[in-house]
């Protein structure tokens, strides 16, 4: 069973210099109870993808073709009210910055009650649920924590509270946008373990975005590699890490993630820059930075299956694998 | 919260004491003999000397200051020259009128300025936003006494909708309130513009914050996000600004009280200056200072009540 299925999604931003094609023909699935990781350099469109799923694109953004299928709905066709009803109870999100993700002037308890506003529970029932989930994320003295404000907690605790809030309604899909980037290494490991534990507990699927290949390898069942708004490769973590088909993915993985020190948080750098997305080339988007460039790269690239469930958007992929 | 209030109160006492020191040194340094001024040119030297002793002017400076200081703190501001009544009593009689005027001005500016600014921010870039922007600048730019005179001419003299002068029949609350509408609008109108602009700017900033994005990602109702999650934070600078702005409001209250012939501390000071009634001037200024400090204290307490971060920092 697939929880979330994205097919040929295109997103544009209107800018002064013309339309910016931020996502092009993005397709991938998030199967039930699986953790899907998304990797890619800064600016490759990870946040845009999340916002498109949540129906929270900036005012100048629009979906220009393709579908986002979730629980029988095409999210690109839902009205704002219907989208709002899905956000929270069915699709929950944990954002990168734990310091800024919680409202500073509303108590933790009130924020958690507000999240349950559609549940029909009484105030004390809502609070009981909040306390239970706070205990699960190991917030000490969870009952008293409800009356406290975010600034009274440490960064790691804030991030665990954010995770608790996201899982409060037992969503079918949890989206995590670099949830551990702002934490130090020990906290990062603990948070990842906690996430995995809770995911199995609740039985939800996770869309996990990270810069950290080691974390992806550790946590995720499937991986989607993005470059300049396109999915260049996707497959199970093992397929992609052991046998990358796209030169971009191969370059990312050249340093073995298992040996990557905890301090290496950023993707390995590849010479060159992401092209201007206002003027997309017709051919392979990675070609200007690719050391295996060939005449076939001038043509438009489609996803080539390498194995079942493993594809790469590279004309040369099959020949090499 | 309690210790926060206590600390702020201590600070306020320090500020008022400092104001007393400044006020005292001003009186002391002003050339001329207060006793001579009080008695006028026809008094004899003996009369002046007697008054000087009565007023304590023969004592050393520090004793004089101490007497002034302790007197002021216990509510004794001396006696005014014309009627020989206690200054404190005279000022306190007029104070409620000025307080009502300022409270009215704040009510106008808050009740209109905050919703306007909030609305403009939520609808940013729209026609509504632009119109609010232009109107804000317009009301800020026009001095309050001009507004007072025009409001008087239009609503009281031409249209006869509202009374022109005075503060209304004592004891008749409805009459006093109708008398308050025009003067308080004159005091508060410019502030509607300030507050609308201020709230719009901070609201736009807050709406960009990560926690607002989180709130949206949880599907919270837009009204809850706008008013509880965003506006509570966005009005904090405005509350502080209003506290400081009370000084400016007090000075426009002087104009409003003169134009509308209302009783009040502003009118009192104005008349006292014209008649050279110096004890009354200093007493009224001191009371106004205390008022200013108290309102600032109130503003800080409101900020503390709204923002738990401020509360715990102190
Ligand atoms: N509102 C917008 N208007 C115009 N362009 C935008 C807008 N939002 C994003 N973009 C552009 O879309 C592209 C993808 O941005 P996005 O924020 O999704 O990247 P990202 O992968 O999340 O990067 P990071 O890792 O830094 O968070 C970038 O080129 C960015 O400049
Ligand atoms: Mg991002």
XYZ file of C-alpha atoms and ligand atoms in Angstrom:
667
model
C 0.000 0.000 0.000
C 1.205 3.450 -0.888
C 0.417 6.279 1.489
C 1.682 9.120 -0.633
C 2.191 8.960 -4.361
C 3.635 11.859 -6.284
C 3.396 11.712 -10.064
C 5.088 14.073 -12.527
C 4.784 17.005 -10.146
C 5.783 20.398 -11.546
C 6.006 23.548 -9.447
C 6.670 27.058 -10.708
C 7.416 30.310 -8.915
C 6.683 33.528 -10.744
C 9.641 35.858 -10.251
C 10.682 39.167 -11.752
C 13.035 37.412 -14.146
C 10.319 35.054 -15.389
C 8.894 31.742 -14.230
C 11.200 29.625 -12.076
C 10.652 25.929 -12.680
C 11.413 24.719 -9.142
C 10.241 21.103 -9.463
C 10.171 19.212 -12.761
C 8.394 15.896 -13.259
C 8.980 14.726 -9.703
C 7.641 11.211 -9.102
C 8.074 8.879 -6.139
C 6.020 6.880 -3.666
C 6.007 6.705 0.089
C 4.833 3.182 0.932
C 2.981 2.350 4.114
C 5.132 2.159 7.257
C 8.292 3.046 5.410
C 10.746 5.869 5.909
C 11.673 7.621 2.689
C 14.678 9.932 2.705
C 15.181 12.882 0.390
C 18.729 14.116 -0.220
C 20.030 16.934 -2.319
C 22.035 20.131 -2.189
C 20.631 23.352 -0.820
C 18.211 24.867 -3.309
C 17.330 21.598 -5.025
C 13.681 22.002 -4.065
C 13.231 19.899 -0.918
C 11.280 22.513 0.982
C 9.304 23.385 -2.130
C 8.299 19.749 -2.375
C 7.106 19.705 1.239
C 5.188 22.923 0.818
C 3.532 21.586 -2.319
C 2.438 18.462 -0.420
C 1.109 20.567 2.464
C -0.615 23.043 0.157
C 1.486 25.830 1.671
C 3.423 27.097 -1.349
C 4.372 30.775 -1.207
C 1.931 33.191 -2.834
C 3.983 33.314 -6.032
C 4.189 29.515 -6.316
C 1.812 27.211 -8.181
C 1.538 23.568 -9.140
C 1.745 23.355 -12.907
C 0.834 19.775 -13.653
C 1.164 16.409 -11.975
C -0.523 14.948 -8.948
C 0.000 14.352 -5.229
C -2.139 11.400 -4.190
C -2.875 10.822 -0.525
C -5.652 8.710 0.994
C -7.749 8.850 -2.156
C -7.383 12.595 -2.705
C -5.323 14.452 -5.258
C -3.929 17.137 -2.964
C -3.255 19.471 -5.898
C -7.021 19.645 -6.489
C -8.229 20.078 -2.912
C -9.552 23.425 -1.729
C -7.839 25.294 1.130
C -10.413 24.122 3.713
C -10.054 20.453 2.773
C -6.262 20.782 2.783
C -6.397 22.434 6.210
C -8.418 19.501 7.541
C -5.716 17.049 6.409
C -2.799 19.016 7.806
C -2.198 18.004 11.379
C -4.464 14.965 11.764
C -3.349 13.087 8.618
C -0.120 14.766 7.505
C 2.041 16.234 10.236
C 5.305 18.107 9.909
C 8.424 18.636 11.989
C 10.535 21.545 10.808
C 14.249 22.087 10.949
C 14.537 24.842 13.512
C 13.412 23.673 16.961
C 14.054 27.136 18.437
C 11.660 28.834 16.084
C 9.104 26.117 15.459
C 7.118 26.575 18.652
C 5.139 29.708 19.400
C 6.954 31.700 22.111
C 3.867 33.229 23.743
C 1.534 30.218 23.863
C 2.141 27.559 26.512
C 3.120 24.083 25.361
C -0.144 22.702 26.711
C -2.260 25.270 24.862
C -0.364 24.651 21.632
C -1.022 20.933 21.957
C -4.689 21.518 22.804
C -5.042 23.761 19.752
C -3.632 21.047 17.524
C -6.455 18.793 18.730
C -9.156 21.387 18.104
C -11.052 19.169 15.694
C -10.876 16.067 17.872
C -14.079 16.745 19.837
C -12.334 15.769 23.075
C -12.793 17.695 26.283
C -10.035 19.919 27.587
C -8.863 17.398 30.167
C -8.939 14.564 27.635
C -6.814 16.621 25.265
C -4.352 17.387 28.062
C -4.183 13.712 29.008
C -3.296 12.861 25.411
C -0.650 15.587 25.364
C 0.915 14.304 28.566
C 0.977 10.751 27.223
C 2.827 11.713 24.044
C 5.206 14.033 25.934
C 6.096 11.098 28.157
C 6.732 9.026 25.060
C 9.277 11.558 23.813
C 10.777 11.510 27.325
C 10.014 15.029 28.468
C 10.619 14.894 32.226
C 7.612 15.846 34.362
C 5.304 15.935 31.352
C 2.285 17.084 33.369
C 4.029 20.247 34.519
C 5.502 20.814 31.047
C 2.051 21.719 29.731
C 2.031 24.972 31.693
C 5.512 25.936 30.535
C 6.598 27.967 27.534
C 9.000 26.895 24.781
C 11.880 29.111 25.956
C 11.994 27.159 29.215
C 13.169 24.022 27.397
C 16.545 23.147 25.870
C 16.986 22.811 22.103
C 16.842 19.022 22.134
C 13.755 19.059 24.349
C 12.076 21.586 22.078
C 12.690 19.358 19.098
C 11.228 16.384 20.995
C 8.195 18.495 21.879
C 7.841 19.405 18.196
C 7.965 15.696 17.342
C 5.383 14.985 20.055
C 3.100 17.647 18.611
C 3.440 16.169 15.139
C 2.594 12.681 16.324
C -0.193 13.774 18.677
C -2.935 13.096 16.129
C -1.345 9.842 14.931
C -0.960 10.985 11.334
C -0.620 8.622 8.394
C 2.345 10.595 7.106
C 5.030 12.420 9.044
C 7.129 14.906 7.122
C 10.424 15.807 8.750
C 12.358 18.681 7.150
C 15.920 18.294 8.428
C 14.679 17.743 11.975
C 18.128 17.123 13.417
C 20.353 19.579 11.566
C 20.264 22.133 14.380
C 21.102 19.574 17.068
C 24.533 18.396 18.156
C 25.736 14.932 17.217
C 24.717 12.998 20.348
C 21.289 14.586 20.384
C 20.971 13.856 16.695
C 21.479 10.132 17.205
C 19.030 10.090 20.128
C 16.415 12.003 18.160
C 16.752 9.697 15.154
C 16.318 6.647 17.356
C 13.310 8.205 19.013
C 11.757 9.000 15.639
C 12.222 5.463 14.439
C 10.758 4.044 17.632
C 7.701 6.300 17.478
C 7.211 5.611 13.796
C 7.007 1.896 14.494
C 4.741 2.546 17.445
C 2.238 4.631 15.541
C 2.696 2.831 12.257
C 2.976 5.952 10.132
C 5.095 6.589 7.073
C 7.842 9.189 7.161
C 9.199 11.528 4.532
C 12.595 12.444 5.944
C 14.685 15.233 4.528
C 18.327 15.493 5.416
C 21.679 16.714 4.264
C 23.344 14.031 6.276
C 23.954 10.883 4.241
C 24.910 8.911 7.322
C 21.535 9.647 8.908
C 19.711 8.712 5.708
C 21.606 5.432 5.473
C 20.854 4.687 9.104
C 17.195 5.612 9.183
C 15.614 5.334 5.755
C 14.205 2.384 3.850
C 14.069 4.242 0.545
C 16.010 7.184 -0.833
C 15.111 9.877 -3.342
C 18.061 11.879 -4.669
C 17.114 15.317 -5.944
C 19.103 17.705 -8.073
C 17.932 21.124 -9.289
C 14.272 20.290 -8.823
C 14.391 16.879 -10.439
C 14.490 13.399 -8.993
C 17.712 12.042 -10.476
C 17.633 8.717 -8.703
C 15.385 6.719 -6.388
C 15.313 3.233 -4.966
C 15.777 1.394 -1.704
C 18.566 2.743 0.456
C 20.617 -0.343 -0.258
C 20.146 -0.068 -4.033
C 21.072 3.582 -4.187
C 23.958 3.445 -1.722
C 25.484 0.254 -3.084
C 24.861 0.807 -6.726
C 24.214 4.427 -7.614
C 23.054 4.779 -11.212
C 23.207 8.529 -11.646
C 26.586 10.299 -11.719
C 25.305 12.914 -9.257
C 24.295 10.266 -6.729
C 27.566 8.467 -7.317
C 29.514 11.659 -6.586
C 27.544 12.258 -3.417
C 28.287 8.781 -2.196
C 31.937 8.747 -3.129
C 32.849 9.250 0.447
C 31.464 6.207 2.191
C 28.719 7.381 4.526
C 29.622 4.719 7.048
C 33.039 6.253 7.398
C 31.767 9.818 7.335
C 32.678 11.424 10.627
C 29.872 12.806 12.764
C 31.124 16.277 12.058
C 30.500 16.063 8.318
C 26.964 17.343 8.199
C 26.952 18.775 4.727
C 26.888 16.983 1.471
C 30.291 16.562 -0.151
C 30.877 19.421 -2.505
C 30.859 18.935 -6.222
C 32.482 21.615 -8.378
C 30.053 23.954 -10.132
C 26.668 25.296 -9.135
C 23.018 24.467 -9.572
C 21.896 26.052 -12.860
C 19.490 28.989 -13.024
C 16.102 27.327 -12.763
C 14.490 30.077 -14.795
C 16.237 28.735 -17.887
C 16.218 24.981 -17.709
C 18.206 23.226 -20.429
C 16.229 20.744 -22.498
C 18.797 18.006 -21.865
C 20.244 16.581 -18.659
C 20.247 19.175 -15.914
C 23.431 17.827 -14.346
C 25.408 17.672 -17.610
C 27.356 20.942 -17.073
C 28.840 19.543 -13.848
C 29.098 15.929 -14.958
C 32.454 14.325 -15.661
C 30.868 11.592 -17.759
C 29.129 13.911 -20.207
C 28.238 12.310 -23.578
C 26.239 13.332 -26.676
C 23.196 11.467 -25.310
C 23.028 14.011 -22.478
C 21.770 16.707 -24.867
C 18.398 14.971 -25.124
C 15.642 15.135 -22.550
C 16.248 12.479 -19.878
C 13.593 10.101 -18.672
C 13.744 7.759 -15.694
C 15.398 4.477 -16.568
C 14.629 1.435 -14.436
C 17.821 -0.263 -13.222
C 16.210 -2.872 -10.994
C 12.672 -3.184 -9.648
C 12.039 -0.004 -7.717
C 15.398 1.518 -8.621
C 15.526 4.227 -11.289
C 17.948 6.860 -12.450
C 17.341 9.793 -14.742
C 20.456 9.290 -16.827
C 20.771 8.046 -20.397
C 24.065 6.360 -19.531
C 22.880 4.633 -16.402
C 21.843 1.325 -17.874
C 25.029 0.913 -19.819
C 27.094 1.253 -16.648
C 25.071 -0.714 -14.145
C 5.386 37.754 37.694
C 5.281 39.140 41.222
C 9.022 39.717 41.505
C 8.980 41.211 38.013
C 6.307 43.700 39.091
C 8.277 44.477 42.239
C 11.469 45.198 40.325
C 9.668 47.415 37.851
C 8.043 49.275 40.738
C 11.453 49.891 42.335
C 12.743 51.270 39.057
C 9.726 53.567 38.820
C 10.364 54.955 42.302
C 13.958 55.673 41.293
C 12.817 57.484 38.146
C 10.313 59.651 40.019
C 12.950 60.517 42.639
C 15.315 61.566 39.893
C 12.566 63.701 38.350
C 12.073 65.365 41.738
C 15.771 66.148 41.959
C 15.719 67.690 38.492
C 12.576 69.664 39.217
C 13.984 70.920 42.509
C 17.251 72.031 40.968
C 15.310 73.791 38.233
C 13.324 75.819 40.770
C 16.475 76.459 42.777
C 18.528 77.568 39.794
C 15.877 79.839 38.270
C 16.957 83.412 39.039
C 14.776 85.450 41.355
C 13.425 84.995 44.832
C 10.355 82.741 45.004
C 9.089 84.667 48.012
C 9.365 87.956 46.133
C 7.593 86.440 43.130
C 4.851 85.075 45.339
C 4.235 88.310 47.217
C 4.484 90.670 44.269
C 6.243 94.048 43.967
C 4.368 95.818 46.758
C 5.532 93.580 49.590
C 7.890 94.868 52.228
C 11.254 93.300 53.007
C 9.918 92.057 56.358
C 7.006 90.310 54.659
C 9.397 88.657 52.203
C 11.688 87.533 54.999
C 8.741 86.069 56.914
C 7.525 84.146 53.872
C 11.042 82.984 53.124
C 11.264 81.451 56.571
C 7.776 79.997 56.203
C 8.757 78.445 52.851
C 12.002 77.149 54.356
C 14.168 79.140 51.959
C 16.531 80.163 54.785
C 17.626 76.565 55.260
C 20.654 74.987 53.531
C 19.986 73.578 50.019
C 20.122 69.954 51.045
C 17.602 70.493 53.827
C 15.350 72.299 51.362
C 15.644 69.404 48.943
C 14.991 66.872 51.663
C 11.866 68.738 52.737
C 10.674 68.996 49.131
C 11.491 65.325 48.527
C 9.812 63.901 51.617
C 6.908 66.326 51.226
C 6.326 65.300 47.621
C 6.443 61.601 48.464
C 3.882 62.073 51.203
C 1.645 64.062 48.862
C 2.524 67.554 50.106
C 3.373 69.684 47.081
C 3.169 73.004 48.890
C 0.519 75.690 48.543
C -0.396 77.546 45.440
C 0.038 81.301 45.353
C -3.388 82.658 44.367
C -5.805 80.834 46.673
C -3.306 79.349 49.152
C -4.896 75.911 48.651
C -2.692 72.797 48.720
C -1.226 72.233 45.259
C -1.798 68.488 45.500
C -5.492 69.019 46.053
C -5.842 71.453 43.137
C -4.006 69.121 40.762
C -5.902 66.046 41.930
C -9.191 67.801 41.223
C -8.183 68.283 37.615
C -6.420 64.958 37.117
C -9.511 62.766 36.434
C -10.445 64.947 33.442
C -7.008 64.544 31.895
C -6.933 60.835 32.692
C -10.298 60.418 30.971
C -9.030 62.379 27.977
C -5.882 60.249 27.659
C -7.749 57.017 28.232
C -10.155 58.108 25.511
C -7.273 58.923 23.161
C -5.655 55.539 23.805
C -8.991 53.787 23.318
C -9.529 55.422 19.936
C -6.009 54.675 18.755
C -5.952 51.082 20.009
C -9.496 50.187 19.002
C -8.995 51.462 15.460
C -5.220 51.301 14.932
C -4.607 47.667 15.923
C -7.394 46.110 13.787
C -6.462 48.353 10.843
C -2.775 47.436 11.030
C -3.570 43.768 11.466
C -5.990 43.821 8.536
C -3.474 45.634 6.316
C -0.806 43.039 7.137
C -3.057 40.064 6.463
C -4.156 41.648 3.150
C -0.721 43.013 2.301
C -0.328 44.457 -1.176
C -4.082 44.820 -1.629
C -6.031 48.057 -2.075
C -7.113 47.871 1.547
C -3.457 47.796 2.590
C -2.585 50.788 0.414
C -5.526 52.869 1.618
C -4.646 52.139 5.255
C -1.049 53.144 4.481
C -2.007 56.503 2.967
C -4.548 57.312 5.686
C -2.029 56.460 8.420
C 0.527 58.883 7.067
C -2.172 61.525 6.630
C -3.368 61.395 10.253
C 0.194 61.266 11.565
C 1.152 64.330 9.544
C -1.669 66.610 10.771
C -0.950 68.234 14.177
C -3.463 67.361 16.860
C -4.534 70.970 17.528
C -5.493 71.351 13.859
C -7.556 68.185 14.152
C -9.087 69.498 17.369
C -10.156 72.780 15.764
C -11.557 71.130 12.632
C -13.398 68.486 14.642
C -14.889 71.269 16.726
C -15.966 73.252 13.668
C -17.422 70.304 11.762
C -19.063 68.097 14.373
C -19.928 70.612 17.056
C -20.485 73.926 15.278
C -21.793 72.946 11.816
C -23.394 69.554 12.314
C -24.222 70.081 16.000
C -23.877 66.339 16.623
C -21.655 66.706 19.641
C -21.160 69.317 22.343
C -18.479 71.920 21.695
C -17.067 72.860 25.078
C -16.726 71.755 28.664
C -16.562 68.311 30.218
C -20.293 67.706 30.735
C -22.574 67.765 33.756
C -20.847 66.335 36.848
C -22.503 63.069 37.793
C -24.042 62.540 34.354
C -21.809 59.860 32.843
C -23.532 59.849 29.437
C -23.146 63.606 29.100
C -19.499 63.419 30.169
C -18.833 60.704 27.607
C -20.382 62.679 24.730
C -18.237 65.627 25.801
C -15.211 63.330 25.707
C -15.667 62.037 22.132
C -14.258 64.970 20.167
C -11.345 65.957 22.435
C -10.174 62.367 22.853
C -10.404 61.802 19.108
C -8.248 64.895 18.604
C -5.692 63.460 21.045
C -5.802 59.919 19.637
C -6.216 60.396 15.884
C -2.523 60.669 15.025
C -1.884 57.603 17.156
C -4.332 55.585 15.095
C -1.906 56.102 12.214
C 1.216 55.326 14.248
C -0.269 52.182 15.691
C -1.681 50.965 12.390
C 1.737 51.303 10.753
C 3.570 49.788 13.677
C 1.223 46.810 14.009
C 1.285 46.230 10.254
C 5.089 46.154 10.181
C 5.533 43.846 13.154
C 2.631 41.665 12.049
C 4.283 41.167 8.642
C 7.483 40.161 10.399
C 5.762 37.726 12.751
C 3.695 36.139 9.975
C 6.970 35.136 8.305
C 8.185 33.341 11.440
C 8.807 29.632 11.467
C 6.272 28.999 14.243
C 3.500 30.492 12.124
C 4.486 28.082 9.342
C 4.339 25.283 11.897
C 0.896 26.414 13.060
C -0.309 26.365 9.454
C 1.252 22.945 8.936
C -0.939 21.756 11.815
C -4.002 23.074 10.025
C -4.901 25.515 12.794
C -7.714 27.938 11.935
C -6.474 31.138 10.296
C -8.226 33.287 12.938
C -6.464 31.518 15.783
C -3.136 31.941 13.979
C -3.725 35.629 13.235
C -5.007 36.738 16.612
C -3.557 34.372 19.214
C -0.329 33.188 17.585
C 0.725 36.284 15.624
C -0.999 39.411 16.952
C -0.069 38.709 20.590
C 3.567 38.961 19.547
C 3.049 41.748 17.026
C 1.441 44.189 19.490
C 4.314 44.005 22.005
C 6.327 46.843 20.410
C 3.132 48.871 20.111
C 2.382 48.564 23.818
C 5.881 49.798 24.642
C 5.538 52.616 22.092
C 2.236 53.680 23.628
C 3.820 53.820 27.071
C 6.494 56.188 25.826
C 4.015 58.030 23.618
C 1.971 59.050 26.643
C 4.315 62.024 26.935
C 3.307 63.215 23.502
C -0.350 62.526 24.282
C -0.114 64.598 27.442
C 1.145 67.530 25.401
C -1.645 67.206 22.843
C -4.063 66.982 25.769
C -3.015 70.552 26.664
C -4.218 71.737 23.231
C -7.388 69.723 23.389
C -8.237 71.073 26.840
C -7.692 74.651 25.684
C -9.583 74.314 22.374
C -12.531 72.494 23.931
C -12.400 74.571 27.144
C -12.217 71.404 29.204
C -10.920 71.304 32.760
C -7.762 69.240 33.176
C -4.106 69.305 34.205
C -3.061 70.746 30.832
C -5.427 73.662 31.164
C -4.316 74.067 34.782
C -0.642 74.309 33.859
C -1.451 76.681 31.018
C -3.346 79.015 33.353
C -0.718 78.638 36.083
C 2.038 79.725 33.721
C 0.019 82.754 32.593
C -0.475 83.809 36.231
C 3.092 82.885 37.278
C 1.730 80.467 39.849
C 5.030 78.565 40.116
C 4.238 76.092 42.935
C 1.225 75.004 40.916
C 3.351 74.585 37.764
C 5.953 72.416 39.505
C 3.295 70.416 41.346
C 1.356 69.725 38.175
C 4.532 68.796 36.281
C 5.523 66.407 39.069
C 2.106 64.755 39.030
C 2.326 64.437 35.242
C 5.747 62.826 35.603
C 4.368 60.295 38.049
C 1.504 59.648 35.653
C 3.968 59.096 32.808
C 6.030 56.684 34.889
C 2.948 54.801 36.073
C 1.628 54.384 32.545
C 5.025 53.125 31.407
C 5.005 50.700 34.293
C 1.572 49.546 33.209
C 2.798 49.135 29.619
C 5.738 47.027 30.812
C 3.452 44.907 32.960
C 1.169 44.329 29.973
C 4.172 43.288 27.870
C 5.222 40.967 30.691
C 1.731 39.493 30.872
C 1.672 38.885 27.119
C 5.229 37.628 26.692
C 6.453 34.836 28.966
C 10.027 35.405 27.749
C 10.027 38.920 29.222
C 8.480 37.629 32.426
C 11.199 35.068 33.028
C 14.072 37.328 32.017
C 13.463 39.556 35.014
N 8.837 31.865 -3.045
C 9.792 31.648 -3.951
N 9.933 32.461 -5.020
C 10.875 32.245 -5.938
N 11.748 31.233 -5.909
C 11.677 30.371 -4.886
C 10.692 30.535 -3.841
N 10.861 29.527 -2.951
C 11.886 28.780 -3.388
N 12.377 29.274 -4.556
C 13.462 28.723 -5.361
O 13.165 27.361 -5.589
C 14.362 26.574 -5.479
C 14.184 25.498 -4.432
O 14.146 26.073 -3.150
P 13.913 25.241 -1.814
O 13.766 26.190 -0.696
O 12.800 24.289 -2.048
O 15.293 24.455 -1.687
P 15.773 23.438 -0.545
O 16.179 22.211 -1.219
O 14.749 23.337 0.520
O 17.061 24.152 0.010
P 17.653 24.146 1.510
O 18.390 22.866 1.683
O 18.566 25.329 1.514
O 16.510 24.305 2.460
C 15.485 27.533 -5.175
O 16.142 27.854 -6.375
C 14.787 28.754 -4.623
O 15.515 29.906 -4.951
Mg 14.749 23.823 2.699
